[in-house]
mmCIF file of C-alpha atoms in Angstrom:
data_model
loop_
_atom_site.group_PDB
_atom_site.id
_atom_site.type_symbol
_atom_site.label_atom_id
_atom_site.label_comp_id
_atom_site.label_asym_id
_atom_site.label_seq_id
_atom_site.Cartn_x
_atom_site.Cartn_y
_atom_site.Cartn_z
ATOM 1 C CA MET E 125 -4.600 3.939 19.176
ATOM 2 C CA GLU E 126 -6.263 0.563 18.808
ATOM 3 C CA ASN E 127 -7.365 -0.127 15.231
ATOM 4 C CA THR E 128 -6.314 3.360 14.158
ATOM 5 C CA TYR E 129 -3.572 2.171 11.840
ATOM 6 C CA ILE E 130 -3.650 -0.071 8.785
ATOM 7 C CA GLN E 131 -1.281 -1.664 6.304
ATOM 8 C CA VAL E 132 -2.285 -1.267 2.667
ATOM 9 C CA VAL E 133 -0.934 -3.516 -0.056
ATOM 10 C CA THR E 134 -0.869 -3.190 -3.812
ATOM 11 C CA THR E 135 1.271 -4.739 -6.530
ATOM 12 C CA THR E 136 2.732 -3.245 -9.699
ATOM 13 C CA ASN E 137 4.392 -4.738 -12.741
ATOM 14 C CA THR E 138 7.388 -2.372 -12.712
ATOM 15 C CA LEU E 139 9.710 -1.041 -10.056
ATOM 16 C CA SER E 140 9.418 2.463 -11.500
ATOM 17 C CA GLU E 141 5.624 2.436 -11.040
ATOM 18 C CA ALA E 142 6.014 1.203 -7.460
ATOM 19 C CA GLU E 143 8.565 3.921 -6.719
ATOM 20 C CA ALA E 144 6.348 6.613 -8.264
ATOM 21 C CA ILE E 145 3.441 5.510 -6.082
ATOM 22 C CA ALA E 146 5.731 5.500 -3.039
ATOM 23 C CA MET E 147 6.975 9.024 -3.630
ATOM 24 C CA THR E 148 3.481 10.378 -4.278
ATOM 25 C CA VAL E 149 1.804 8.831 -1.242
ATOM 26 C CA LEU E 150 4.700 9.845 1.009
ATOM 27 C CA GLU E 151 4.836 13.418 -0.294
ATOM 28 C CA SER E 152 1.055 13.639 0.153
ATOM 29 C CA ARG E 153 1.374 12.266 3.710
ATOM 30 C CA LEU E 154 -1.138 9.544 2.834
ATOM 31 C CA ALA E 155 1.311 6.944 4.162
ATOM 32 C CA VAL E 156 4.178 7.068 6.604
ATOM 33 C CA CYS E 157 6.333 4.508 4.794
ATOM 34 C CA MET E 158 6.210 2.038 1.921
ATOM 35 C CA GLN E 159 8.239 -1.096 1.380
ATOM 36 C CA ILE E 160 8.718 -2.519 -2.096
ATOM 37 C CA THR E 161 9.652 -6.158 -2.603
ATOM 38 C CA PRO E 162 9.724 -8.307 -5.734
ATOM 39 C CA CYS E 163 7.296 -11.225 -5.771
ATOM 40 C CA THR E 164 5.803 -13.845 -8.048
ATOM 41 C CA SER E 165 2.010 -13.709 -8.182
ATOM 42 C CA PHE E 166 -0.394 -16.413 -9.332
ATOM 43 C CA TYR E 167 -4.022 -15.358 -9.808
ATOM 44 C CA HIS E 168 -7.255 -15.903 -11.718
ATOM 45 C CA TRP E 169 -7.798 -13.333 -14.487
ATOM 46 C CA LYS E 170 -10.448 -13.440 -17.199
ATOM 47 C CA GLY E 171 -10.947 -17.203 -17.040
ATOM 48 C CA LYS E 172 -7.279 -18.210 -16.828
ATOM 49 C CA ILE E 173 -4.691 -18.735 -14.144
ATOM 50 C CA GLU E 174 -1.930 -16.182 -14.657
ATOM 51 C CA LYS E 175 1.607 -15.869 -13.350
ATOM 52 C CA ALA E 176 3.433 -12.537 -13.141
ATOM 53 C CA GLU E 177 6.590 -11.077 -11.685
ATOM 54 C CA GLU E 178 5.449 -8.073 -9.675
ATOM 55 C CA PHE E 179 6.499 -5.617 -7.003
ATOM 56 C CA ARG E 180 4.562 -5.786 -3.731
ATOM 57 C CA CYS E 181 4.031 -2.389 -2.132
ATOM 58 C CA LEU E 182 3.217 -2.363 1.576
ATOM 59 C CA MET E 183 2.196 0.992 3.066
ATOM 60 C CA LYS E 184 1.438 2.016 6.653
ATOM 61 C CA THR E 185 -1.188 4.663 7.276
ATOM 62 C CA LYS E 186 -4.206 5.656 9.333
ATOM 63 C CA ARG E 187 -7.541 3.998 8.720
ATOM 64 C CA GLU E 188 -9.187 7.375 8.028
ATOM 65 C CA LEU E 189 -6.756 8.052 5.150
ATOM 66 C CA PHE E 190 -7.632 4.838 3.278
ATOM 67 C CA PRO E 191 -10.211 6.382 0.882
ATOM 68 C CA GLN E 192 -7.745 9.083 -0.226
ATOM 69 C CA LEU E 193 -4.840 6.628 -0.431
ATOM 70 C CA SER E 194 -6.872 4.142 -2.468
ATOM 71 C CA ALA E 195 -8.022 6.871 -4.857
ATOM 72 C CA LYS E 196 -4.451 8.127 -5.310
ATOM 73 C CA ILE E 197 -3.154 4.613 -6.046
ATOM 74 C CA GLN E 198 -5.924 4.035 -8.596
ATOM 75 C CA THR E 199 -5.111 7.254 -10.474
ATOM 76 C CA MET E 200 -1.469 6.215 -10.799
ATOM 77 C CA HIS E 201 -1.866 2.475 -11.350
ATOM 78 C CA SER E 202 -1.514 0.815 -14.745
ATOM 79 C CA TYR E 203 -3.628 -2.250 -13.898
ATOM 80 C CA GLU E 204 -7.267 -2.472 -14.946
ATOM 81 C CA THR E 205 -8.165 -3.764 -11.470
ATOM 82 C CA PRO E 206 -5.329 -3.111 -9.026
ATOM 83 C CA GLU E 207 -5.160 -4.917 -5.725
ATOM 84 C CA ILE E 208 -5.691 -2.367 -2.953
ATOM 85 C CA ILE E 209 -6.315 -4.153 0.334
ATOM 86 C CA ALA E 210 -6.075 -2.873 3.896
ATOM 87 C CA THR E 211 -5.357 -4.865 7.034
ATOM 88 C CA VAL E 212 -5.842 -3.456 10.515
ATOM 89 C CA ILE E 213 -2.730 -3.214 12.680
ATOM 90 C CA THR E 214 -3.904 -4.640 15.983
ATOM 91 C CA HIS E 215 -0.657 -4.249 17.926
ATOM 92 C CA GLY E 216 2.597 -2.381 17.490
ATOM 93 C CA ASP E 217 5.607 -1.024 19.280
ATOM 94 C CA ALA E 218 4.571 2.162 21.094
ATOM 95 C CA ALA E 219 7.487 4.200 19.754
ATOM 96 C CA TYR E 220 6.761 3.104 16.172
ATOM 97 C CA LEU E 221 3.062 3.941 16.484
ATOM 98 C CA LYS E 222 3.946 7.350 17.944
ATOM 99 C CA TRP E 223 6.277 7.981 14.993
ATOM 100 C CA MET E 224 3.433 7.091 12.627
ATOM 101 C CA ALA E 225 1.061 9.450 14.444
ATOM 102 C CA ASP E 226 3.585 12.295 14.371
ATOM 103 C CA GLU E 227 4.403 11.894 10.680
ATOM 104 C CA LEU E 228 0.809 11.517 9.511
ATOM 105 C CA HIS E 229 -0.299 14.677 11.342
ATOM 106 C CA MET E 230 2.117 17.002 9.544
#
């Protein structure tokens, strides 16, 4: 199971957009779960430093599903250039990883 699973993060500017993405990726079995938390983001955008209140969306999935997950997020996202970044899960509780495997194979 090593390096099979990833966490994917994106941010949205509304809770309703984050929840819509969550429901779609879960119903499509492109992710096994998604956590949504409010955050304050600071970033460079078109020559200026911006500040925005956003919702951080953290999804767990399989590495092989990333292209489909990324494409799905992009079709639903309101940002011109949404953050869609994946990080490899190097270690995890065996029972949790088994749950992920079972849910993503359905």
